[in-house]
PDB file of C-alpha atoms in Angstrom:
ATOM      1  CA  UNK W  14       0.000   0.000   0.000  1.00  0.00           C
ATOM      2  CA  UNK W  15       1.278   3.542  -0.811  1.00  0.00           C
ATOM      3  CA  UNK W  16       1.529   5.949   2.056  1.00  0.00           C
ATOM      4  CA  UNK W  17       3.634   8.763   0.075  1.00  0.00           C
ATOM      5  CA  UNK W  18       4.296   8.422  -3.651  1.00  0.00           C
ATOM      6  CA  UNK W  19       5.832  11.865  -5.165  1.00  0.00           C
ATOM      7  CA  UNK W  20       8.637  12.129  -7.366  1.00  0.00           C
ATOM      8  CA  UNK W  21      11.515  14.251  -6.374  1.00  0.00           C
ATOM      9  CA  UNK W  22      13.497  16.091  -9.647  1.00  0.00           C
ATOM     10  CA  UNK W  23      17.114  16.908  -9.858  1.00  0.00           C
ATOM     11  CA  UNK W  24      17.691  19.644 -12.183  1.00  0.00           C
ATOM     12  CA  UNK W  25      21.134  20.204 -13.907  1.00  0.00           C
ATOM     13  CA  UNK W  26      23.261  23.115 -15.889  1.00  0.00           C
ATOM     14  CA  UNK W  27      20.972  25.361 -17.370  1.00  0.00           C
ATOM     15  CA  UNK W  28      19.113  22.833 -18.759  1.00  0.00           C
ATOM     16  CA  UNK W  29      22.109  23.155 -21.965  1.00  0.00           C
ATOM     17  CA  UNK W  30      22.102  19.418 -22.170  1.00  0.00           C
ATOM     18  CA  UNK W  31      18.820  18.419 -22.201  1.00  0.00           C
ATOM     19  CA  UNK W  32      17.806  19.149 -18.530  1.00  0.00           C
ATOM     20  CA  UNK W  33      17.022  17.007 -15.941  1.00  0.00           C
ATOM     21  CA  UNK W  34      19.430  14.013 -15.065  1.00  0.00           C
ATOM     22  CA  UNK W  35      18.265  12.295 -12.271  1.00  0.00           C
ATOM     23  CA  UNK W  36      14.584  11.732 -11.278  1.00  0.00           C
ATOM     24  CA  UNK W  37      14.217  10.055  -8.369  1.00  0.00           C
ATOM     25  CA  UNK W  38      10.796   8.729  -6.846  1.00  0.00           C
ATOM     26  CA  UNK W  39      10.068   7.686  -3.355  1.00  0.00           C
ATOM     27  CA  UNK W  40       7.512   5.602  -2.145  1.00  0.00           C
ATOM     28  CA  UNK W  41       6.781   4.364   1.530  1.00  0.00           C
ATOM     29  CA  UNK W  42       5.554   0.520   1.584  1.00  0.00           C
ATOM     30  CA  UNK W  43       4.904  -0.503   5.315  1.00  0.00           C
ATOM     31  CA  UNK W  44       7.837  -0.656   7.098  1.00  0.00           C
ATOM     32  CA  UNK W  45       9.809  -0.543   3.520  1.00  0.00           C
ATOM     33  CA  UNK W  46      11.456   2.709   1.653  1.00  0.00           C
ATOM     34  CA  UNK W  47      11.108   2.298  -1.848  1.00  0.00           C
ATOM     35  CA  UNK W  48      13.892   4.484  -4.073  1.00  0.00           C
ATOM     36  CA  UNK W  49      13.815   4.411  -7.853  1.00  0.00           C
ATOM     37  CA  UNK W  50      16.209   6.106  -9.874  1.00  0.00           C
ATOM     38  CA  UNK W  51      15.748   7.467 -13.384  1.00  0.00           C
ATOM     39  CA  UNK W  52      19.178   8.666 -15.252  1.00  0.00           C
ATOM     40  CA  UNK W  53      22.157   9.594 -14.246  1.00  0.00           C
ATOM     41  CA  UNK W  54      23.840   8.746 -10.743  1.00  0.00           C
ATOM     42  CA  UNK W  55      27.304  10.647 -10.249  1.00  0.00           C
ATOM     43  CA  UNK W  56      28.309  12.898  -7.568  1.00  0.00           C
ATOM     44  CA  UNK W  57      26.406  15.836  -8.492  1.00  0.00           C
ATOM     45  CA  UNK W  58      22.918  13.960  -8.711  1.00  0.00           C
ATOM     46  CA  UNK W  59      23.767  11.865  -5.888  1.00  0.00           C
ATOM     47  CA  UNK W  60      23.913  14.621  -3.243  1.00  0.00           C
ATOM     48  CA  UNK W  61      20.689  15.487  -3.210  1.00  0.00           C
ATOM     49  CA  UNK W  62      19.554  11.868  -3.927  1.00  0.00           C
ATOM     50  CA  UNK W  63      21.456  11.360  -0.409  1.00  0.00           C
ATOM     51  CA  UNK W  64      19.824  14.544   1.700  1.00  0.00           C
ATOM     52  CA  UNK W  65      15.869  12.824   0.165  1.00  0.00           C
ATOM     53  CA  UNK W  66      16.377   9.568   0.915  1.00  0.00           C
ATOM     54  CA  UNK W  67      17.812  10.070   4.656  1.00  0.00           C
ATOM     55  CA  UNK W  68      15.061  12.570   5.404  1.00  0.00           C
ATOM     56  CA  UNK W  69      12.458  10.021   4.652  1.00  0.00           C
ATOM     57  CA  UNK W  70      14.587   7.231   6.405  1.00  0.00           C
ATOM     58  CA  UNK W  71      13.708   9.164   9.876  1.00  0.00           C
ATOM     59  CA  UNK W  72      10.671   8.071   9.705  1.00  0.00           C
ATOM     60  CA  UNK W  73      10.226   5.446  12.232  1.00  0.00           C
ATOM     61  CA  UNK W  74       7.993   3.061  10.901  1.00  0.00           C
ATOM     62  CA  UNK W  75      10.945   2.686   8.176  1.00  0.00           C
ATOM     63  CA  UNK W  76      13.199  -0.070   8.577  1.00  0.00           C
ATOM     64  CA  UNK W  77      14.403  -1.719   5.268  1.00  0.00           C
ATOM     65  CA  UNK W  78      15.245   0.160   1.895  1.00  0.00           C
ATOM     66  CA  UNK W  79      15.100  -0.761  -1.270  1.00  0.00           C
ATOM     67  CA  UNK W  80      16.969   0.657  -3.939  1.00  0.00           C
ATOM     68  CA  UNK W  81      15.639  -0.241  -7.737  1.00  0.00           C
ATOM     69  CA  UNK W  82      18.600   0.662 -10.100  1.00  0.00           C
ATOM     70  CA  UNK W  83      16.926  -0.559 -13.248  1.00  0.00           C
ATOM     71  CA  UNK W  84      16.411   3.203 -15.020  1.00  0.00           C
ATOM     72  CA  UNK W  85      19.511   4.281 -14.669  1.00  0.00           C
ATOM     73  CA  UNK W  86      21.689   4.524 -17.756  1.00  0.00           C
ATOM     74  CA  UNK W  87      24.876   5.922 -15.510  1.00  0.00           C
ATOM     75  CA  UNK W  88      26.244   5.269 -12.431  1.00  0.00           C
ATOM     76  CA  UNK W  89      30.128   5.701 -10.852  1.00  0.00           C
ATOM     77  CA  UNK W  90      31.179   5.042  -7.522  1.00  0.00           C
ATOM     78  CA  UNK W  91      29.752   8.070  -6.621  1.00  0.00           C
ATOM     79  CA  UNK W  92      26.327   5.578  -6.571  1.00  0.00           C
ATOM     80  CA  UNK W  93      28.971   2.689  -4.840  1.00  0.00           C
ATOM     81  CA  UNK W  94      29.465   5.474  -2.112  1.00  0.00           C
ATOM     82  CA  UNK W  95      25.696   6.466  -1.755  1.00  0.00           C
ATOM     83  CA  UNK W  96      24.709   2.560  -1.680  1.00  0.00           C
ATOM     84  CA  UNK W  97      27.255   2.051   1.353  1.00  0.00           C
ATOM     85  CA  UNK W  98      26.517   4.619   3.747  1.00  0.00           C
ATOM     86  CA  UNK W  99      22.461   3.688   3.443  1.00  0.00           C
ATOM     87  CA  UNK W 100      23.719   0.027   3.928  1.00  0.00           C
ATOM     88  CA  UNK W 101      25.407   1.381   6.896  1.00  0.00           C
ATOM     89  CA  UNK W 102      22.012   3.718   8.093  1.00  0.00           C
ATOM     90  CA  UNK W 103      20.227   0.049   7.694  1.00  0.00           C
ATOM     91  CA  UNK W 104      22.579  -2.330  10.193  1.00  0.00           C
ATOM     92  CA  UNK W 105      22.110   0.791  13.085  1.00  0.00           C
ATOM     93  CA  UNK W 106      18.265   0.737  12.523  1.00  0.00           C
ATOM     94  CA  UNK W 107      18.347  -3.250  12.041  1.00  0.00           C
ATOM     95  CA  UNK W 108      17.137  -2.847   9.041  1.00  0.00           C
ATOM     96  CA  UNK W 109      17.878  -4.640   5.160  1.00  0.00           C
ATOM     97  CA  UNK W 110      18.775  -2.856   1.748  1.00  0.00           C
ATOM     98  CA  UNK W 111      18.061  -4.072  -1.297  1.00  0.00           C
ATOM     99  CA  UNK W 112      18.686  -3.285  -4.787  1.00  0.00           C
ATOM    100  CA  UNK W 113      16.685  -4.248  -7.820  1.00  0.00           C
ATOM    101  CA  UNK W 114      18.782  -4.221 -11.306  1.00  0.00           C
ATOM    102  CA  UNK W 115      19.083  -5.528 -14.286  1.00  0.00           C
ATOM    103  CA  UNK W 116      21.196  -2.913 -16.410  1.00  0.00           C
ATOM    104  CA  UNK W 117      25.027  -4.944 -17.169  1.00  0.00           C
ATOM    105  CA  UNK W 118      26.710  -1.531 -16.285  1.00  0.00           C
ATOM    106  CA  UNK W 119      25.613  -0.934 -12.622  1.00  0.00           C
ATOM    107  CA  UNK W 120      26.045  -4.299 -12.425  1.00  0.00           C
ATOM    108  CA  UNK W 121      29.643  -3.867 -13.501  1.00  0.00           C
ATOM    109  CA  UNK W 122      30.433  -1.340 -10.576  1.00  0.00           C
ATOM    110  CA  UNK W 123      28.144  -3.257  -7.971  1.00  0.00           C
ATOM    111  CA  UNK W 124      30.873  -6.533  -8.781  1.00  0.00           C
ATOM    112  CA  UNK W 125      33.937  -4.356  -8.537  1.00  0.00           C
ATOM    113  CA  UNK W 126      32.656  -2.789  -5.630  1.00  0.00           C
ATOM    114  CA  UNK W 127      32.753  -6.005  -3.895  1.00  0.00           C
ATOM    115  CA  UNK W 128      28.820  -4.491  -2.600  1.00  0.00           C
ATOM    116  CA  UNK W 129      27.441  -7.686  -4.296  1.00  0.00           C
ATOM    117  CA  UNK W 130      29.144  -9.870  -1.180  1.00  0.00           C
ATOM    118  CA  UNK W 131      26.905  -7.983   1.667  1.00  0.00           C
ATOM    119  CA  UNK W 132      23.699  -6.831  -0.504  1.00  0.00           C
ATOM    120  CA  UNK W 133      21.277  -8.872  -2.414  1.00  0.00           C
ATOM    121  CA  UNK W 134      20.132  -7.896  -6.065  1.00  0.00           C
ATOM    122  CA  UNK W 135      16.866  -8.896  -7.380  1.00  0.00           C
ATOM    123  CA  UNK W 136      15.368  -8.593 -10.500  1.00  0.00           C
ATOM    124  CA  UNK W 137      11.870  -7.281  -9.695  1.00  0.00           C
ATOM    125  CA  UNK W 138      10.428  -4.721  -6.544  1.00  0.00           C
ATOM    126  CA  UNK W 139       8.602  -7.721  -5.500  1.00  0.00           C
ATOM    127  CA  UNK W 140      11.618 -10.381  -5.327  1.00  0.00           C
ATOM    128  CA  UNK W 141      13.029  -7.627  -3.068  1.00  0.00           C
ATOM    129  CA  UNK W 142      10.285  -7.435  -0.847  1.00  0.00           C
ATOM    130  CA  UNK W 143       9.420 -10.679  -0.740  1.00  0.00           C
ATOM    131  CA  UNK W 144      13.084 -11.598   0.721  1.00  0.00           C
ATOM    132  CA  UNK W 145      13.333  -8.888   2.881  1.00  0.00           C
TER     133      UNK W 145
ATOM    134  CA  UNK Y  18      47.213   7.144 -39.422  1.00  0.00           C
ATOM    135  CA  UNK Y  19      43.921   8.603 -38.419  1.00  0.00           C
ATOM    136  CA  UNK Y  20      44.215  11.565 -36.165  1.00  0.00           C
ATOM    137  CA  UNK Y  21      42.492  13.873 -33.959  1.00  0.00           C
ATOM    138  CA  UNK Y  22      42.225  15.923 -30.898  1.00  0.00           C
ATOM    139  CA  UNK Y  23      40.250  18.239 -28.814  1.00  0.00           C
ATOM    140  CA  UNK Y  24      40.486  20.409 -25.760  1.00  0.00           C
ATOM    141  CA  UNK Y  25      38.077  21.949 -23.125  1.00  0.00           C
ATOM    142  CA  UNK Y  26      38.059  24.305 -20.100  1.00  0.00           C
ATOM    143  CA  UNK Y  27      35.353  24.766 -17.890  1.00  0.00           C
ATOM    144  CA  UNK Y  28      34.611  25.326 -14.092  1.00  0.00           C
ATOM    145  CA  UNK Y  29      35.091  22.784 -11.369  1.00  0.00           C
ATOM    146  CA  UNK Y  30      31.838  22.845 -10.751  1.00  0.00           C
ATOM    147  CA  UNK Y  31      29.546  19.352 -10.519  1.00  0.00           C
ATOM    148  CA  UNK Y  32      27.447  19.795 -12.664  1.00  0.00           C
ATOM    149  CA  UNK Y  33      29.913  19.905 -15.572  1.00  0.00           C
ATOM    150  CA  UNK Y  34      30.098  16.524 -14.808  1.00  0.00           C
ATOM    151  CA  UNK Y  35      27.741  14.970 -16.673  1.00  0.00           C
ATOM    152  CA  UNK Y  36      28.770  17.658 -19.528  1.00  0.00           C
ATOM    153  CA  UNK Y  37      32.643  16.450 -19.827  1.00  0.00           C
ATOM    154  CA  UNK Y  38      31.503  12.982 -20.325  1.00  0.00           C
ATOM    155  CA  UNK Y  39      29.383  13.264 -22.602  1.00  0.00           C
ATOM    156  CA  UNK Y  40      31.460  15.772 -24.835  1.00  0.00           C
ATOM    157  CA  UNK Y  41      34.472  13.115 -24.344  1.00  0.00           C
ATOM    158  CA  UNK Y  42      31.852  10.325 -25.506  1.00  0.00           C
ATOM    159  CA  UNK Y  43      30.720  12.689 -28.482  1.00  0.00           C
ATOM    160  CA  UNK Y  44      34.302  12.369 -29.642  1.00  0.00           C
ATOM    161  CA  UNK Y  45      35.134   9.080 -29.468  1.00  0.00           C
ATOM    162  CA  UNK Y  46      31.795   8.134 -30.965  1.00  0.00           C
ATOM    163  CA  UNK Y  47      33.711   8.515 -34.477  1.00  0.00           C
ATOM    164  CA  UNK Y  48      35.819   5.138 -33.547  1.00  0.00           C
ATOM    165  CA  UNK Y  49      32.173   3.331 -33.157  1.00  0.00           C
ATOM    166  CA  UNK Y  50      32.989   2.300 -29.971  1.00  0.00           C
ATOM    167  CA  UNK Y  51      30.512  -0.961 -28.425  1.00  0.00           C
ATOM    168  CA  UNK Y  52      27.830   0.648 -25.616  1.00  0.00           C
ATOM    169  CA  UNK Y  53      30.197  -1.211 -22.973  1.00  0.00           C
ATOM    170  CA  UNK Y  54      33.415   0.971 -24.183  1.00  0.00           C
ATOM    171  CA  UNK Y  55      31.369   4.257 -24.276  1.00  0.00           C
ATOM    172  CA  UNK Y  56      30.128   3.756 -20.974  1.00  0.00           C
ATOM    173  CA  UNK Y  57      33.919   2.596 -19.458  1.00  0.00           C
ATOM    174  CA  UNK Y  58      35.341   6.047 -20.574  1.00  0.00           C
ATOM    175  CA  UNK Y  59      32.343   8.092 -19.985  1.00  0.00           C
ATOM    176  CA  UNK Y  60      32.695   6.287 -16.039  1.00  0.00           C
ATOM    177  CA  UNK Y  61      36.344   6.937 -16.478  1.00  0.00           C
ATOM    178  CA  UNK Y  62      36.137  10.690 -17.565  1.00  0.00           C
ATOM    179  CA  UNK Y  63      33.723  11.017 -14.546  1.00  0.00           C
ATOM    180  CA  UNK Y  64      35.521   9.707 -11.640  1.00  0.00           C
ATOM    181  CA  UNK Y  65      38.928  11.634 -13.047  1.00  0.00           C
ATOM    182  CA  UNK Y  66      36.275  15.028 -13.275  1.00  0.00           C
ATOM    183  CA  UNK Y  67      34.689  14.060  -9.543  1.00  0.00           C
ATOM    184  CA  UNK Y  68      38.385  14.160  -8.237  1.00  0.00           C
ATOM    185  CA  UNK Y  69      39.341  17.289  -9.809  1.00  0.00           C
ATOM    186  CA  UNK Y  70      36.493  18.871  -8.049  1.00  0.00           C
ATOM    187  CA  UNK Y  71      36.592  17.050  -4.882  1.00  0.00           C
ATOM    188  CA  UNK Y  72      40.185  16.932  -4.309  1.00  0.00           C
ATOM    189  CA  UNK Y  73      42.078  19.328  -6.466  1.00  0.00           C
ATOM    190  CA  UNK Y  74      40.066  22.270  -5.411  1.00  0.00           C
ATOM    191  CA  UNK Y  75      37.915  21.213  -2.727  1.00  0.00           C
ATOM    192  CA  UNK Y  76      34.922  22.313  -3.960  1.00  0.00           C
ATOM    193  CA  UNK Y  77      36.332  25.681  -4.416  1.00  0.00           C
ATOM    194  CA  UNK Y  78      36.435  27.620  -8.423  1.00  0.00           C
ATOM    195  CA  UNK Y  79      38.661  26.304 -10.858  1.00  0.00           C
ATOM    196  CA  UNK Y  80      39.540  25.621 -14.396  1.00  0.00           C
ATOM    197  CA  UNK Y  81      39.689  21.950 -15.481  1.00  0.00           C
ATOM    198  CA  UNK Y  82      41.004  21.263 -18.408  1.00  0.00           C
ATOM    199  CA  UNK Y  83      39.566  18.102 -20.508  1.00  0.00           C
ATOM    200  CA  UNK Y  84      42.330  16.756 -23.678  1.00  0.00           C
ATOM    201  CA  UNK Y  85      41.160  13.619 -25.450  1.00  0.00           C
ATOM    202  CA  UNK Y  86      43.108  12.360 -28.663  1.00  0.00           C
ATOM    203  CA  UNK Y  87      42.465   9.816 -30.857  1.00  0.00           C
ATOM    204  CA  UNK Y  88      44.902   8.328 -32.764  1.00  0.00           C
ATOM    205  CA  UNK Y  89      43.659   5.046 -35.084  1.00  0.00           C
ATOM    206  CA  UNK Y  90      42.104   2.861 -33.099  1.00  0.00           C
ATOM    207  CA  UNK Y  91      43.049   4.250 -29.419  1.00  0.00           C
ATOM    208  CA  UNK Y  92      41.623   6.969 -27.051  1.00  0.00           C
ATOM    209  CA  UNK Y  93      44.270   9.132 -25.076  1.00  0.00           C
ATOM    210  CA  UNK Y  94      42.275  11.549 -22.136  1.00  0.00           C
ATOM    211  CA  UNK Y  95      43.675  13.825 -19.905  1.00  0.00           C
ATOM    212  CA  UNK Y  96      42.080  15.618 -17.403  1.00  0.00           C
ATOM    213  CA  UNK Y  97      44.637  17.893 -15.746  1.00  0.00           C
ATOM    214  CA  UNK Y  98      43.266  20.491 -11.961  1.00  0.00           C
ATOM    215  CA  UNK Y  99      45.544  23.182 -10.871  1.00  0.00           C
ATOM    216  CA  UNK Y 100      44.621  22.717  -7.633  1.00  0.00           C
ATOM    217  CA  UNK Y 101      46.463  21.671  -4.838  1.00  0.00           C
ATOM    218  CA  UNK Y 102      47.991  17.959  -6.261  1.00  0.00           C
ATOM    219  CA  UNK Y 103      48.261  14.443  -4.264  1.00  0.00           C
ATOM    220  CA  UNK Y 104      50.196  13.969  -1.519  1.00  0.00           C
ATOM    221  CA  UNK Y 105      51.036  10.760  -2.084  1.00  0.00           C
ATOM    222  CA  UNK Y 106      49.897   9.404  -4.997  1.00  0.00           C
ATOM    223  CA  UNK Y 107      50.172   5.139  -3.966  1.00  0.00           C
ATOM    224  CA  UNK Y 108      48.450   5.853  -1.081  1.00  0.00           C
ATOM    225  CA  UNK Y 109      45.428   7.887  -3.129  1.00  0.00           C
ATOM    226  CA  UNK Y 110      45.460   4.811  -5.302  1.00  0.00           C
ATOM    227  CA  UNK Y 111      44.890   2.107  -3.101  1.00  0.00           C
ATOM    228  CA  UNK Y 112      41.673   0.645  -3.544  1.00  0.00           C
ATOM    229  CA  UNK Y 113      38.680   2.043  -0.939  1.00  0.00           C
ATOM    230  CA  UNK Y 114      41.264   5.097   0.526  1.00  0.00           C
ATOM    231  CA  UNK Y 115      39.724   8.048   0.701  1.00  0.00           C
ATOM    232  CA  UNK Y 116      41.451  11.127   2.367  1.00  0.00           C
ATOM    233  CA  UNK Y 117      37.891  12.596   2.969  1.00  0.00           C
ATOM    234  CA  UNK Y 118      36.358  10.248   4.832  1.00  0.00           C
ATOM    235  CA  UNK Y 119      33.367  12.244   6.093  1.00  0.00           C
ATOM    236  CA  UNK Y 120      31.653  12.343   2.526  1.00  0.00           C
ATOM    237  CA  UNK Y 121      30.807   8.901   1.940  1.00  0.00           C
ATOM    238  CA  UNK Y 122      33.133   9.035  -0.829  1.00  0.00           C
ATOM    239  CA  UNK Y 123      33.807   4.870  -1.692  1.00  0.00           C
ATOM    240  CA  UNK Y 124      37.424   5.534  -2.512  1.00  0.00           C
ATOM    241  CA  UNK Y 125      37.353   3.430  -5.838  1.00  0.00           C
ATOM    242  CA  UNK Y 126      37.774   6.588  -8.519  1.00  0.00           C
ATOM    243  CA  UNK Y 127      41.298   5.913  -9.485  1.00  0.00           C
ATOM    244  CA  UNK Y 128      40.298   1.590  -9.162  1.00  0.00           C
ATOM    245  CA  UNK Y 129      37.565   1.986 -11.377  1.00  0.00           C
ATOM    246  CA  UNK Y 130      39.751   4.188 -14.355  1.00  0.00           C
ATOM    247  CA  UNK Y 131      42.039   1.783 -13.750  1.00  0.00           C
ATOM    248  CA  UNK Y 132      40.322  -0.695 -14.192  1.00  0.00           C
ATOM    249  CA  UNK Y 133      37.498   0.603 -16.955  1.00  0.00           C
ATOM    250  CA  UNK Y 134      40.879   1.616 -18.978  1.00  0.00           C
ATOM    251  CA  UNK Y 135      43.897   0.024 -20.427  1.00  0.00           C
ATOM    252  CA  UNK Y 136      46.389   2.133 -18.853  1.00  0.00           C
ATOM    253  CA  UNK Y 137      46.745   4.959 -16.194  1.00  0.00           C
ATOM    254  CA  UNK Y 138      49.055   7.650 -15.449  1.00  0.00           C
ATOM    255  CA  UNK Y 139      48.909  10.099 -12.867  1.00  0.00           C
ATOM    256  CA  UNK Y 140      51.082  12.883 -12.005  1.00  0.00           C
ATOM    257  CA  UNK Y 141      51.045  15.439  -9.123  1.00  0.00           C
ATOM    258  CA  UNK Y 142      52.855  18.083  -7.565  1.00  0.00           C
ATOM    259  CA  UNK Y 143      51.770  19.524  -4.421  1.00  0.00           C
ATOM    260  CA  UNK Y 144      50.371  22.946  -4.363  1.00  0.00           C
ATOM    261  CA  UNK Y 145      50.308  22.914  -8.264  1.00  0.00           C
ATOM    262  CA  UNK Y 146      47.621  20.302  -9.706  1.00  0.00           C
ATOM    263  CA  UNK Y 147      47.216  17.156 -10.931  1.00  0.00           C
ATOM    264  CA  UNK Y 148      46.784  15.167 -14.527  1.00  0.00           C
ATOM    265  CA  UNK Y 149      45.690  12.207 -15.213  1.00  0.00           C
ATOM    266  CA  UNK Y 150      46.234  10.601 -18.349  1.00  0.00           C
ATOM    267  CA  UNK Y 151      44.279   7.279 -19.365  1.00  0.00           C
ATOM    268  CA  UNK Y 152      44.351   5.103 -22.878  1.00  0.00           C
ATOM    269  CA  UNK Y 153      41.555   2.818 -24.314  1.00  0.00           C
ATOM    270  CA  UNK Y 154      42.287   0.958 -27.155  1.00  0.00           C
ATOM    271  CA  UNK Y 155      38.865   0.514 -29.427  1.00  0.00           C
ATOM    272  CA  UNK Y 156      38.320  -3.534 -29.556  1.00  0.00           C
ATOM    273  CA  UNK Y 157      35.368  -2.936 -31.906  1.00  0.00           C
ATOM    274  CA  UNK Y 158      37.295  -1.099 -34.552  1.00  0.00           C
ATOM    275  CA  UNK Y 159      40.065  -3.112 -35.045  1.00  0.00           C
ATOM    276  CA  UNK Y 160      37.554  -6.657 -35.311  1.00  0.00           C
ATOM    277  CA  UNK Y 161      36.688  -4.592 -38.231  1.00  0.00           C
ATOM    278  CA  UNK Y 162      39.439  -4.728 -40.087  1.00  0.00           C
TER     279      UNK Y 162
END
């Protein structure tokens, strides 16, 4: 059940190269904090990225994220960095994150990473949730 | 011999991020490069950016200068700060250091151009700036031939 849905938007230079790129949208499902991720993830996007999903992650009813990285058509470790400090928000609260992908080059960083040996990947929202 | 070469300035800033890799993947879009080799220099051209900003100026104004030259079937890049260099370079490169570890920074820029490119050179001076140079050969051009 959705208790917030909105979509958050990231907007970049002038809007010289086409505008936006990041969207991010944040939904709320029970005690679960769904993130997913439209464009670009580098260090400019993920910033702000960072600052929306902590603020939500207050919230005390929240336990687990889960992070769906299936829109996003770049990520460098920039993402690897944002993905290991909410890991490391999770353990305090004694909560899980998750990450939903399917796109080879995320994957590529998530293996180099070495992310892939503490956090599952699923290929669907509801694999995620369903091993949570 | 096919030839060519470009150069760029623009402010440290982040958001010219996104802009110097995609004007770096512009250019090398002429050696039809696969979708996996356009995305391992764009990733490249990004971390090398991220540090220049980061770490050669601290998030303070600067110029960073973007080279890329192609010569047949291999990509050179430079990105070159003249902000205030590496202290010690080995210890920058191992994998997962960071020397600021109060951003949540992951410490893997210089492990992922390393490993996202064939080869790697970086040279600093302290108190004068940084460049880093990186090659990709083209695999897709030269099954081609």
């Amino acid at each position: 059940m959705k208790e917030i849905s909105y979509i958050y938007r990231i907007y970049t230079y002038d809007k010289l190269w086409g505008g936006d790129i990041l969207y991010i949208s944040v939904e709320k499902h029970k005690d679960n904090l769904l993130i997913q991720f439209k464009g670009e993830l580098d260090h400019h996007s993920s910033e702000i990225v960072r600052q929306k999903i902590d603020q939500q992650y207050l919230d005390q009813r929240i336990r687990n994220i889960i992070l769906d990285l299936r829109g996003l058509t770049f990520m460098d470790s920039s993402g690897i960095g944002l993905i290991m400090g909410r890991y490391k928000n999770c353990l305090e609260k004694k909560g899980k994150l998750s990450i939903v992908n399917d796109n080879p080059q995320v994957d590529k960083m998530l293996k180099m990473s070495g992310l892939l040996k503490i956090i599952n990947v699923y290929p669907t929202i509801e694999s995620a949730i369903e091993n949570i | 011999m096919e030839k060519n070469y470009m150069k760029l300035e623009f402010l440290s800033k982040s958001s010219n991020e996104s802009f110097a890799r995609v004007v770096v993947a512009a250019f090398a879009s002429q050696l039809d490069p696969t979708l996996e080799e356009l995305s391992d220099i764009k990733t490249a051209v990004s971390e090398a950016v991220t540090n220049a900003i980061i770490h050669g100026y601290e998030y303070g104004e600067g110029i960073i200068i973007l080279e890329a030259k192609i010569i047949d079937d291999e990509i050179e890049i430079l990105v070159e700060d003249k902000g205030m260099g590496i202290a010690d370079i080995e210890k920058a490169m191992e994998p997962f250091y960071t020397s600021k570890p109060n951003l949540e920074r992951s410490g893997m820029g210089f492990t992922v151009m390393e490993t996202f490119m064939d080869s790697l050179e970086v040279e600093s001076k302290k108190g004068e700036g940084t460049k880093v140079r990186m090659r990709k050969k083209f695999k897709s051009l030269s099954s081609k031939e």
